[in-house]
mmCIF file of C-alpha atoms and ligand atoms in Angstrom:
data_model
loop_
_atom_site.group_PDB
_atom_site.id
_atom_site.type_symbol
_atom_site.label_atom_id
_atom_site.label_comp_id
_atom_site.label_asym_id
_atom_site.label_seq_id
_atom_site.Cartn_x
_atom_site.Cartn_y
_atom_site.Cartn_z
ATOM 1 C CA MET E 721 -73.580 -57.422 1.919
ATOM 2 C CA ASN E 722 -74.138 -54.624 4.579
ATOM 3 C CA LYS E 723 -74.995 -51.335 4.295
ATOM 4 C CA GLU E 724 -72.175 -48.819 5.712
ATOM 5 C CA ILE E 725 -72.528 -48.179 9.110
ATOM 6 C CA SER E 726 -72.696 -44.784 8.840
ATOM 7 C CA THR E 727 -75.809 -44.829 6.982
ATOM 8 C CA PRO E 728 -79.108 -43.244 8.505
ATOM 9 C CA ILE E 729 -80.670 -46.637 8.519
ATOM 10 C CA ARG E 730 -78.040 -49.215 9.223
ATOM 11 C CA THR E 731 -77.522 -46.631 12.326
ATOM 12 C CA LYS E 732 -80.997 -47.315 13.615
ATOM 13 C CA GLU E 733 -80.891 -51.156 13.322
ATOM 14 C CA ILE E 734 -78.121 -51.273 14.929
ATOM 15 C CA LEU E 735 -79.019 -49.226 17.575
ATOM 16 C CA ALA E 736 -82.535 -50.616 18.293
ATOM 17 C CA LYS E 737 -80.622 -54.100 17.993
ATOM 18 C CA TYR E 738 -78.767 -53.374 20.753
ATOM 19 C CA GLY E 739 -81.496 -51.543 22.410
ATOM 20 C CA PHE E 740 -78.385 -48.488 22.924
ATOM 21 C CA THR E 741 -79.027 -45.236 24.374
ATOM 22 C CA PHE E 742 -76.886 -42.770 24.288
ATOM 23 C CA LYS E 743 -74.870 -40.948 26.990
ATOM 24 C CA LYS E 744 -74.589 -37.367 26.903
ATOM 25 C CA SER E 745 -72.304 -37.069 29.275
ATOM 26 C CA LEU E 746 -69.365 -38.958 27.730
ATOM 27 C CA GLY E 747 -70.095 -36.757 24.543
ATOM 28 C CA GLN E 748 -72.090 -39.295 22.056
ATOM 29 C CA ASN E 749 -73.240 -37.434 18.886
ATOM 30 C CA PHE E 750 -72.544 -40.418 16.193
ATOM 31 C CA LEU E 751 -71.645 -39.369 12.485
ATOM 32 C CA ILE E 752 -74.544 -40.177 9.941
ATOM 33 C CA ASP E 753 -73.313 -38.967 6.750
ATOM 34 C CA SER E 754 -70.674 -40.935 4.404
ATOM 35 C CA ASN E 755 -69.942 -38.165 2.712
ATOM 36 C CA VAL E 756 -68.993 -36.098 5.860
ATOM 37 C CA LEU E 757 -67.013 -39.157 6.722
ATOM 38 C CA THR E 758 -65.192 -39.483 3.431
ATOM 39 C CA LYS E 759 -63.764 -36.165 3.527
ATOM 40 C CA ILE E 760 -62.321 -36.585 7.162
ATOM 41 C CA VAL E 761 -60.514 -39.244 6.215
ATOM 42 C CA ASP E 762 -59.299 -38.084 3.158
ATOM 43 C CA GLN E 763 -57.627 -35.473 5.271
ATOM 44 C CA ALA E 764 -55.475 -37.732 6.675
ATOM 45 C CA GLU E 765 -53.877 -38.696 3.776
ATOM 46 C CA LEU E 766 -53.917 -42.645 4.396
ATOM 47 C CA THR E 767 -51.928 -44.944 2.035
ATOM 48 C CA PRO E 768 -52.862 -48.830 2.644
ATOM 49 C CA GLU E 769 -49.391 -48.952 4.642
ATOM 50 C CA SER E 770 -50.022 -46.319 7.208
ATOM 51 C CA GLY E 771 -51.873 -46.869 10.460
ATOM 52 C CA ALA E 772 -54.831 -44.995 12.543
ATOM 53 C CA ILE E 773 -55.821 -44.096 15.764
ATOM 54 C CA GLU E 774 -58.868 -43.518 16.566
ATOM 55 C CA ILE E 775 -60.618 -42.131 19.847
ATOM 56 C CA GLY E 776 -64.524 -42.766 20.670
ATOM 57 C CA PRO E 777 -65.513 -45.036 17.938
ATOM 58 C CA GLY E 778 -68.924 -45.520 19.027
ATOM 59 C CA ILE E 779 -70.581 -47.913 17.063
ATOM 60 C CA GLY E 780 -67.642 -47.644 14.033
ATOM 61 C CA ALA E 781 -68.468 -45.421 11.255
ATOM 62 C CA LEU E 782 -65.953 -43.967 11.085
ATOM 63 C CA THR E 783 -63.664 -46.644 11.841
ATOM 64 C CA GLU E 784 -64.722 -48.613 9.354
ATOM 65 C CA GLN E 785 -63.763 -46.019 6.723
ATOM 66 C CA LEU E 786 -60.502 -45.623 8.263
ATOM 67 C CA ALA E 787 -60.088 -49.506 8.041
ATOM 68 C CA LYS E 788 -60.918 -49.262 4.360
ATOM 69 C CA ARG E 789 -58.146 -47.070 3.948
ATOM 70 C CA SER E 790 -55.101 -47.848 6.147
ATOM 71 C CA LYS E 791 -53.259 -51.141 7.343
ATOM 72 C CA LYS E 792 -54.359 -51.131 11.091
ATOM 73 C CA VAL E 793 -56.589 -49.382 13.031
ATOM 74 C CA VAL E 794 -56.457 -49.243 16.950
ATOM 75 C CA ALA E 795 -59.780 -47.723 18.748
ATOM 76 C CA PHE E 796 -59.540 -46.313 22.247
ATOM 77 C CA GLU E 797 -63.653 -46.648 23.397
ATOM 78 C CA ILE E 798 -64.039 -45.187 27.065
ATOM 79 C CA ASP E 799 -68.194 -46.932 26.981
ATOM 80 C CA GLN E 800 -67.916 -50.364 27.715
ATOM 81 C CA ARG E 801 -71.607 -51.085 26.257
ATOM 82 C CA LEU E 802 -70.216 -50.209 23.020
ATOM 83 C CA LEU E 803 -67.708 -53.168 22.281
ATOM 84 C CA PRO E 804 -70.094 -55.936 21.897
ATOM 85 C CA ILE E 805 -71.650 -53.809 19.272
ATOM 86 C CA LEU E 806 -68.138 -52.661 17.790
ATOM 87 C CA GLU E 807 -67.155 -56.539 17.665
ATOM 88 C CA ASP E 808 -70.146 -57.342 15.429
ATOM 89 C CA THR E 809 -70.205 -54.147 13.584
ATOM 90 C CA LEU E 810 -66.461 -54.632 12.381
ATOM 91 C CA SER E 811 -66.506 -58.016 12.154
ATOM 92 C CA PRO E 812 -65.538 -57.496 8.025
ATOM 93 C CA TYR E 813 -62.113 -55.722 9.495
ATOM 94 C CA PRO E 814 -59.818 -57.879 11.821
ATOM 95 C CA HIS E 815 -57.062 -55.292 11.049
ATOM 96 C CA VAL E 816 -59.337 -53.310 13.597
ATOM 97 C CA THR E 817 -58.399 -53.546 17.367
ATOM 98 C CA VAL E 818 -61.201 -52.182 20.024
ATOM 99 C CA ARG E 819 -59.608 -50.942 23.255
ATOM 100 C CA HIS E 820 -61.525 -50.337 26.138
ATOM 101 C CA SER E 821 -60.219 -47.675 27.832
ATOM 102 C CA ASP E 822 -60.222 -44.004 28.474
ATOM 103 C CA VAL E 823 -57.950 -42.552 26.442
ATOM 104 C CA LEU E 824 -56.881 -39.919 28.980
ATOM 105 C CA GLU E 825 -55.436 -42.595 31.274
ATOM 106 C CA ALA E 826 -53.992 -44.293 28.300
ATOM 107 C CA ASN E 827 -50.462 -44.913 27.651
ATOM 108 C CA VAL E 828 -51.077 -43.899 23.726
ATOM 109 C CA HIS E 829 -46.882 -44.570 23.708
ATOM 110 C CA GLN E 830 -47.044 -47.982 24.552
ATOM 111 C CA VAL E 831 -50.071 -48.840 22.889
ATOM 112 C CA ILE E 832 -48.468 -47.904 19.454
ATOM 113 C CA ALA E 833 -45.327 -50.078 20.689
ATOM 114 C CA ASP E 834 -47.487 -52.668 20.818
ATOM 115 C CA GLU E 835 -50.293 -52.293 17.958
ATOM 116 C CA PHE E 836 -47.746 -50.697 15.309
ATOM 117 C CA GLU E 837 -44.688 -51.232 13.005
ATOM 118 C CA GLU E 838 -41.709 -49.245 14.503
ATOM 119 C CA GLY E 839 -41.285 -45.943 11.666
ATOM 120 C CA GLN E 840 -44.835 -46.822 10.686
ATOM 121 C CA ASP E 841 -46.464 -43.243 9.105
ATOM 122 C CA LEU E 842 -49.283 -42.952 11.869
ATOM 123 C CA MET E 843 -52.351 -40.259 11.552
ATOM 124 C CA VAL E 844 -54.865 -39.055 15.163
ATOM 125 C CA VAL E 845 -58.315 -39.481 13.075
ATOM 126 C CA ALA E 846 -61.284 -38.689 15.507
ATOM 127 C CA ASN E 847 -64.872 -37.340 15.674
ATOM 128 C CA LEU E 848 -64.132 -36.298 19.466
ATOM 129 C CA PRO E 849 -66.257 -36.162 22.753
ATOM 130 C CA TYR E 850 -66.886 -32.492 22.883
ATOM 131 C CA TYR E 851 -66.906 -32.590 26.431
ATOM 132 C CA VAL E 852 -63.280 -33.445 26.695
ATOM 133 C CA THR E 853 -61.944 -31.782 23.192
ATOM 134 C CA THR E 854 -58.798 -29.701 24.718
ATOM 135 C CA PRO E 855 -57.147 -32.393 27.258
ATOM 136 C CA ILE E 856 -57.520 -35.256 24.651
ATOM 137 C CA LEU E 857 -55.695 -32.680 21.931
ATOM 138 C CA MET E 858 -53.104 -30.994 24.617
ATOM 139 C CA LYS E 859 -52.658 -34.741 25.987
ATOM 140 C CA LEU E 860 -51.808 -36.215 22.187
ATOM 141 C CA LEU E 861 -49.518 -33.351 21.736
ATOM 142 C CA GLU E 862 -47.689 -32.745 25.226
ATOM 143 C CA GLU E 863 -46.806 -36.596 25.109
ATOM 144 C CA LYS E 864 -45.080 -36.306 21.586
ATOM 145 C CA LEU E 865 -46.201 -39.394 19.848
ATOM 146 C CA PRO E 866 -44.867 -40.640 16.950
ATOM 147 C CA VAL E 867 -47.648 -39.595 14.394
ATOM 148 C CA ARG E 868 -47.553 -37.438 11.699
ATOM 149 C CA GLY E 869 -50.221 -35.404 12.492
ATOM 150 C CA ILE E 870 -54.300 -35.488 14.223
ATOM 151 C CA VAL E 871 -57.690 -35.118 11.893
ATOM 152 C CA VAL E 872 -59.985 -33.851 14.285
ATOM 153 C CA MET E 873 -63.844 -33.257 14.535
ATOM 154 C CA ILE E 874 -64.654 -30.831 17.064
ATOM 155 C CA GLN E 875 -66.621 -27.915 18.127
ATOM 156 C CA LYS E 876 -66.457 -25.072 15.239
ATOM 157 C CA GLU E 877 -65.914 -22.570 17.931
ATOM 158 C CA VAL E 878 -62.907 -24.413 19.493
ATOM 159 C CA ALA E 879 -61.462 -25.303 16.099
ATOM 160 C CA GLU E 880 -61.530 -21.873 15.070
ATOM 161 C CA ARG E 881 -59.595 -20.898 18.246
ATOM 162 C CA ILE E 882 -56.877 -23.657 17.556
ATOM 163 C CA ALA E 883 -55.995 -22.159 14.019
ATOM 164 C CA ALA E 884 -56.606 -18.682 15.338
ATOM 165 C CA LYS E 885 -54.026 -16.403 13.540
ATOM 166 C CA PRO E 886 -52.246 -13.238 15.887
ATOM 167 C CA GLY E 887 -54.662 -10.095 16.102
ATOM 168 C CA SER E 888 -57.998 -12.063 15.919
ATOM 169 C CA LYS E 889 -60.295 -12.187 18.245
ATOM 170 C CA GLU E 890 -60.030 -15.779 18.946
ATOM 171 C CA TYR E 891 -56.605 -16.090 18.896
ATOM 172 C CA GLY E 892 -55.288 -16.460 22.741
ATOM 173 C CA SER E 893 -53.429 -19.452 24.850
ATOM 174 C CA LEU E 894 -54.961 -22.361 23.326
ATOM 175 C CA SER E 895 -54.260 -21.022 19.729
ATOM 176 C CA LEU E 896 -50.366 -20.879 21.328
ATOM 177 C CA ALA E 897 -50.650 -24.200 23.027
ATOM 178 C CA VAL E 898 -51.538 -26.138 19.953
ATOM 179 C CA GLN E 899 -49.435 -24.182 16.932
ATOM 180 C CA TYR E 900 -46.680 -24.793 19.295
ATOM 181 C CA HIS E 901 -46.391 -28.267 18.524
ATOM 182 C CA ALA E 902 -48.395 -28.546 15.104
ATOM 183 C CA VAL E 903 -49.640 -26.348 11.944
ATOM 184 C CA ALA E 904 -53.254 -25.825 12.475
ATOM 185 C CA LYS E 905 -55.841 -25.206 10.114
ATOM 186 C CA THR E 906 -59.662 -25.887 10.051
ATOM 187 C CA ALA E 907 -60.552 -28.116 7.400
ATOM 188 C CA LEU E 908 -64.318 -27.771 6.700
ATOM 189 C CA THR E 909 -67.058 -26.934 8.217
ATOM 190 C CA VAL E 910 -69.995 -29.430 9.591
ATOM 191 C CA PRO E 911 -73.657 -29.109 10.311
ATOM 192 C CA LYS E 912 -75.538 -30.530 13.077
ATOM 193 C CA THR E 913 -77.925 -32.385 11.346
ATOM 194 C CA VAL E 914 -75.194 -35.109 10.345
ATOM 195 C CA PHE E 915 -75.470 -36.458 13.798
ATOM 196 C CA VAL E 916 -77.288 -38.291 15.949
ATOM 197 C CA PRO E 917 -78.214 -37.297 18.066
ATOM 198 C CA ARG E 918 -78.165 -33.151 17.037
ATOM 199 C CA PRO E 919 -75.434 -31.645 18.556
ATOM 200 C CA ASN E 920 -76.232 -28.134 20.496
ATOM 201 C CA VAL E 921 -73.020 -26.822 17.920
ATOM 202 C CA ASP E 922 -72.056 -26.687 14.825
ATOM 203 C CA SER E 923 -68.988 -28.189 14.362
ATOM 204 C CA ALA E 924 -65.222 -28.345 12.447
ATOM 205 C CA VAL E 925 -62.624 -30.509 11.267
ATOM 206 C CA LEU E 926 -59.722 -29.421 12.501
ATOM 207 C CA HIS E 927 -56.194 -30.526 10.950
ATOM 208 C CA LEU E 928 -52.857 -30.470 12.803
ATOM 209 C CA GLU E 929 -49.605 -31.505 10.987
ATOM 210 C CA LEU E 930 -47.367 -31.904 13.901
ATOM 211 C CA ARG E 931 -43.942 -29.974 14.094
ATOM 212 C CA GLN E 932 -40.748 -31.802 14.045
ATOM 213 C CA LYS E 933 -38.782 -29.243 15.775
ATOM 214 C CA PRO E 934 -40.513 -26.605 18.077
ATOM 215 C CA PRO E 935 -40.998 -23.393 15.959
ATOM 216 C CA VAL E 936 -38.745 -21.305 18.538
ATOM 217 C CA ASP E 937 -36.321 -21.737 21.232
ATOM 218 C CA LEU E 938 -36.944 -21.372 23.975
ATOM 219 C CA LEU E 939 -35.130 -21.557 27.718
ATOM 220 C CA SER E 940 -37.896 -22.617 29.264
ATOM 221 C CA GLU E 941 -40.915 -23.784 27.911
ATOM 222 C CA ALA E 942 -42.887 -24.297 30.728
ATOM 223 C CA TYR E 943 -42.178 -20.490 31.706
ATOM 224 C CA PHE E 944 -42.902 -19.347 27.920
ATOM 225 C CA PHE E 945 -46.409 -20.913 28.520
ATOM 226 C CA GLU E 946 -46.663 -19.483 32.107
ATOM 227 C CA VAL E 947 -45.946 -15.825 30.182
ATOM 228 C CA ILE E 948 -48.708 -16.309 27.758
ATOM 229 C CA ARG E 949 -51.389 -17.317 30.310
ATOM 230 C CA SER E 950 -50.622 -14.519 32.214
ATOM 231 C CA SER E 951 -50.396 -12.052 28.725
ATOM 232 C CA PHE E 952 -54.206 -12.979 28.104
ATOM 233 C CA GLY E 953 -55.037 -12.936 31.513
ATOM 234 C CA GLN E 954 -57.746 -9.851 31.094
ATOM 235 C CA ARG E 955 -57.931 -9.669 27.684
ATOM 236 C CA ARG E 956 -58.930 -5.646 27.830
ATOM 237 C CA LYS E 957 -55.573 -5.131 29.816
ATOM 238 C CA THR E 958 -52.701 -4.085 27.832
ATOM 239 C CA LEU E 959 -49.602 -6.149 28.231
ATOM 240 C CA LEU E 960 -48.024 -4.246 30.900
ATOM 241 C CA ASN E 961 -50.822 -4.338 32.883
ATOM 242 C CA ASN E 962 -51.538 -8.259 32.597
ATOM 243 C CA LEU E 963 -47.875 -9.369 33.246
ATOM 244 C CA GLN E 964 -47.683 -6.775 35.847
ATOM 245 C CA ASN E 965 -50.858 -8.461 37.652
ATOM 246 C CA ASN E 966 -50.765 -11.870 37.066
ATOM 247 C CA LEU E 967 -46.672 -12.442 36.641
ATOM 248 C CA PHE E 968 -45.076 -10.151 38.774
ATOM 249 C CA SER E 969 -46.226 -7.095 40.452
ATOM 250 C CA LYS E 970 -46.852 -3.702 40.919
ATOM 251 C CA ASP E 971 -42.922 -2.841 41.871
ATOM 252 C CA GLN E 972 -41.138 -4.792 39.334
ATOM 253 C CA LYS E 973 -42.865 -2.667 36.247
ATOM 254 C CA PRO E 974 -38.992 -0.829 35.790
ATOM 255 C CA MET E 975 -37.946 -4.322 34.994
ATOM 256 C CA ILE E 976 -40.964 -4.990 33.004
ATOM 257 C CA GLU E 977 -40.521 -2.025 30.819
ATOM 258 C CA GLU E 978 -36.681 -2.796 30.233
ATOM 259 C CA VAL E 979 -37.253 -6.318 29.440
ATOM 260 C CA LEU E 980 -40.234 -4.736 26.956
ATOM 261 C CA ALA E 981 -37.746 -1.875 25.521
ATOM 262 C CA GLU E 982 -34.982 -4.298 25.359
ATOM 263 C CA THR E 983 -37.115 -6.800 22.638
ATOM 264 C CA GLY E 984 -38.525 -4.216 21.330
ATOM 265 C CA ILE E 985 -42.490 -4.882 22.046
ATOM 266 C CA ASP E 986 -44.893 -1.972 22.462
ATOM 267 C CA GLY E 987 -46.542 -2.589 26.691
ATOM 268 C CA ARG E 988 -49.610 -0.788 25.494
ATOM 269 C CA ARG E 989 -49.899 -3.490 23.120
ATOM 270 C CA ARG E 990 -52.517 -6.322 23.954
ATOM 271 C CA GLY E 991 -51.714 -9.860 24.365
ATOM 272 C CA GLU E 992 -53.936 -11.542 20.990
ATOM 273 C CA THR E 993 -51.455 -9.187 18.988
ATOM 274 C CA LEU E 994 -48.065 -10.716 19.750
ATOM 275 C CA SER E 995 -46.975 -13.724 17.528
ATOM 276 C CA MET E 996 -45.630 -16.498 18.363
ATOM 277 C CA GLU E 997 -41.660 -15.133 18.507
ATOM 278 C CA GLU E 998 -42.275 -12.109 19.909
ATOM 279 C CA PHE E 999 -43.924 -14.470 23.016
ATOM 280 C CA ALA E 1000 -40.959 -16.511 22.855
ATOM 281 C CA SER E 1001 -38.268 -13.328 22.815
ATOM 282 C CA LEU E 1002 -40.370 -11.743 25.687
ATOM 283 C CA SER E 1003 -39.916 -15.197 27.903
ATOM 284 C CA ASN E 1004 -36.640 -15.864 26.954
ATOM 285 C CA ALA E 1005 -35.865 -12.318 28.258
ATOM 286 C CA PHE E 1006 -37.700 -12.264 31.603
ATOM 287 C CA TYR E 1007 -36.486 -15.985 31.859
ATOM 288 C CA LYS E 1008 -32.643 -14.911 31.576
ATOM 289 C CA ARG E 1009 -33.461 -12.373 34.324
ATOM 290 C CA LYS E 1010 -34.996 -14.739 36.803
ATOM 291 C CA GLU E 1011 -32.173 -16.722 36.037
ATOM 292 C CA ILE E 1012 -29.961 -14.073 37.884
ATOM 293 C CA GLU E 1013 -32.283 -12.132 40.324
ATOM 294 C CA ASP E 1014 -35.166 -14.655 40.695
ATOM 295 C CA ILE E 1015 -37.870 -12.325 39.834
ATOM 296 C CA SER E 1016 -41.022 -13.800 40.374
HETATM 297 N N1 SAM L 886 -66.631 -42.163 16.057
HETATM 298 C C1 SAM L 886 -68.231 -42.108 16.366
HETATM 299 C C2 SAM L 886 -68.912 -41.408 15.264
HETATM 300 O O1 SAM L 886 -68.224 -40.984 14.834
HETATM 301 O O2 SAM L 886 -69.911 -41.521 15.036
HETATM 302 C C3 SAM L 886 -68.237 -41.869 17.502
HETATM 303 C C4 SAM L 886 -68.190 -39.881 17.847
HETATM 304 S S1 SAM L 886 -68.465 -39.733 19.592
HETATM 305 C C5 SAM L 886 -69.121 -37.883 19.331
HETATM 306 C C6 SAM L 886 -67.692 -39.609 20.745
HETATM 307 C C7 SAM L 886 -67.318 -41.524 21.127
HETATM 308 O O3 SAM L 886 -65.591 -41.146 22.131
HETATM 309 C C8 SAM L 886 -67.814 -42.309 21.978
HETATM 310 O O4 SAM L 886 -68.255 -43.192 21.526
HETATM 311 C C9 SAM L 886 -67.627 -41.965 23.326
HETATM 312 O O5 SAM L 886 -68.312 -43.269 23.750
HETATM 313 C C10 SAM L 886 -66.240 -42.113 23.057
HETATM 314 N N2 SAM L 886 -65.534 -41.209 24.606
HETATM 315 C C11 SAM L 886 -65.743 -40.373 25.564
HETATM 316 N N3 SAM L 886 -65.295 -40.181 25.709
HETATM 317 C C12 SAM L 886 -64.310 -40.726 25.850
HETATM 318 C C13 SAM L 886 -62.619 -41.132 26.329
HETATM 319 N N4 SAM L 886 -62.504 -40.573 27.547
HETATM 320 N N5 SAM L 886 -61.957 -41.745 25.666
HETATM 321 C C14 SAM L 886 -62.233 -42.859 24.855
HETATM 322 N N6 SAM L 886 -63.276 -42.734 24.458
HETATM 323 C C15 SAM L 886 -64.312 -41.789 24.797
#
């Protein structure tokens, strides 16, 4: 019986057998700690009937653990050199399918329709390549995939920004962009020592439970995010100043003040103190005026 892929000895053997060299440009930091892998997979709360979608299986350390706890695993891997390795390491798990593709280019909806049963409980679980964490997460969220949630290992600092609450220094447009789609929490922090090669930064596991419906009612989703981005333009500036500089113009100050008064939001506050509900009422109020008189 082979040892688990994630054990340092087996990982070393696999890498040596195939003469594999890491590509930093693809964010290749492989996990070599089975305790951490177990904790990641625990977070996903899979059942024997669940399906798992993995991004970047590497040599299959996490894939193997997902395969042991689910009905089917589909993994997207961009690096062609890993395909023969995965075919070898994952040969005991016929219910794993590896797709050679850049997940950012992939039609994930179609893959789900082709590979899983309708209505099947699905989770995305991955140790993400750090250079593209945010684009991958935003793609998965914005495409509104039929999945229950997402459990990903990412850079600790990014995980903290995503899960941040209003009023903290980590809170910003990324927190709101993700929390609009999901309830976010950081599940555990992970030291650099559990990877080969060791990354320069600490990592954390982020748990996202997708919302069944948006947490706020919006007249325009696109405009809501525009107001948010503008409000965080220069973090030291007040909300009024940021809105005036980044979304409107100086001569529209009276209109901005009117809308702030109408929504009960003090323009001297800073963007990072506003809750999602406050951003929603602000953007809806601006949007109503925009519809009437095209204010920006
Ligand atoms: N899952 C493995 C583990 O935990 O040991 C490897 C994780 S490693 C941090 C990231 C993996 O994502 C690598 O295998 C890399 O080749 C792959 N990858 C990088 N960019 C990708 C992309 N755009 N689409 C799919 N896979 C990608």
